[in-house]
C-alpha cells in the first residue's frame, strides 16, 4: 500500500478552529484522498456541519475524543510493541509482497485493542481496504484485506511468527516467549495444545498458535517456547482448536441428572449450557409448580424419591444445584429461574392476575434462588401460567 501509512495522526483539536477537544467530546474524523496519499482532518461538530470544503471524504467516522492519560507513557508488553513495530516497518517498505503479513498483524493488534477499525472502503478494482486507528497515538493505517482463504492462513501465520521471533531480514526485534514461561525458558502447564489453527470465536481470522492450560484455565496462546513442558501435550497440527460452544437455550435441566456426561452435547463441542429457559426451571419446586415435561418420570427410573411427597427430589435452587454437583455433570451449567415455575409455586395455575401480595412472594422466592446460585430470570409468556400475567407483574 504505497504512501498510505504516512497519514497525519489524530489531532487534539479541531483542524478548522484550533479549539482543543475536551475529554469525551464528540468529534468527526475524515480522510481525504490527495495526490500523495491521504490527508486527515479532525473537526468539532460545529465546524464539520459548517464546512465549506466540497471535497468528498474517502473515509469518515464520528466518535468521542479520548484525552491522553496524564503522567508517564504506558509501556506495553514486548509482544505487543514488536507486532506494532513490525507493522509500521513493513508498511513503510511499501512492498505489496507483505500485504498478507500486514493484514494479519493489523488483526492481531486489533484483537489486542491496540487498533480499532474505523471504516472499510472498496476500490474500483474490488479490493477491500480496512481503515484502522491506533488507539494510543491516533495514527491511521489503511490496510488491504487480502481475503485470505482458510487454507492459506496457516502459512501466513508461520511467516508472522517467524518475523516476530526475529526471523525477518531487517533486524526485527525478537519476541518474548508466550505468557506462562518461567526462568530458564521452562513452563509448567497442565496441557499444551501445539500447532493447531486457533479459531477463537471473536470473528477474527484463524491463526496458527499453541494453547497452554493451567489450573483449568487458558494460560497462554501464541508461539510457546519449544522447551515448555506439560503433563499432557497434544499435537493439533492440521486441526482446528476452538473454544467450547455455549448452548444459550438449553432444556437439559433434568438431562444432566440422567446422563451427567452429556455425550449428546459434548460430541457437538458444547461445554456450557444455560438451563431454566422459557420461564420453566427445575427449581424452586414449591406448591403446585411442576415442569411441563416428563422429566420427573425419567428421573424416577434413575433414582427414587427420598421420601418426599410426589417424588420431588428438591425444593430449592440450592438443593437442585447440590444434586447436580453430586452427579458431577460434564458441561458447565448456568441456571436461570423460571417465572412460570415461581408463579405456579405461589398461586398455582390460576387464570388471573397476581395480587400485590402474590407478586411480592414471587419476588422473594426469586431473590432467594438468585442468592442460592441462580444466574438470572427467564420468562415464557406464551406458556401457562405465564400467559395469565399482567405486565406490571413481570416488570
Coordinates of C-alpha atoms in Angstrom, one line a residue, residues 47 51 119:
X47 CA -17.0 23.2 12.2
X51 CA -17.5 23.4 6.5
X119 CA -14.2 2.2 8.4

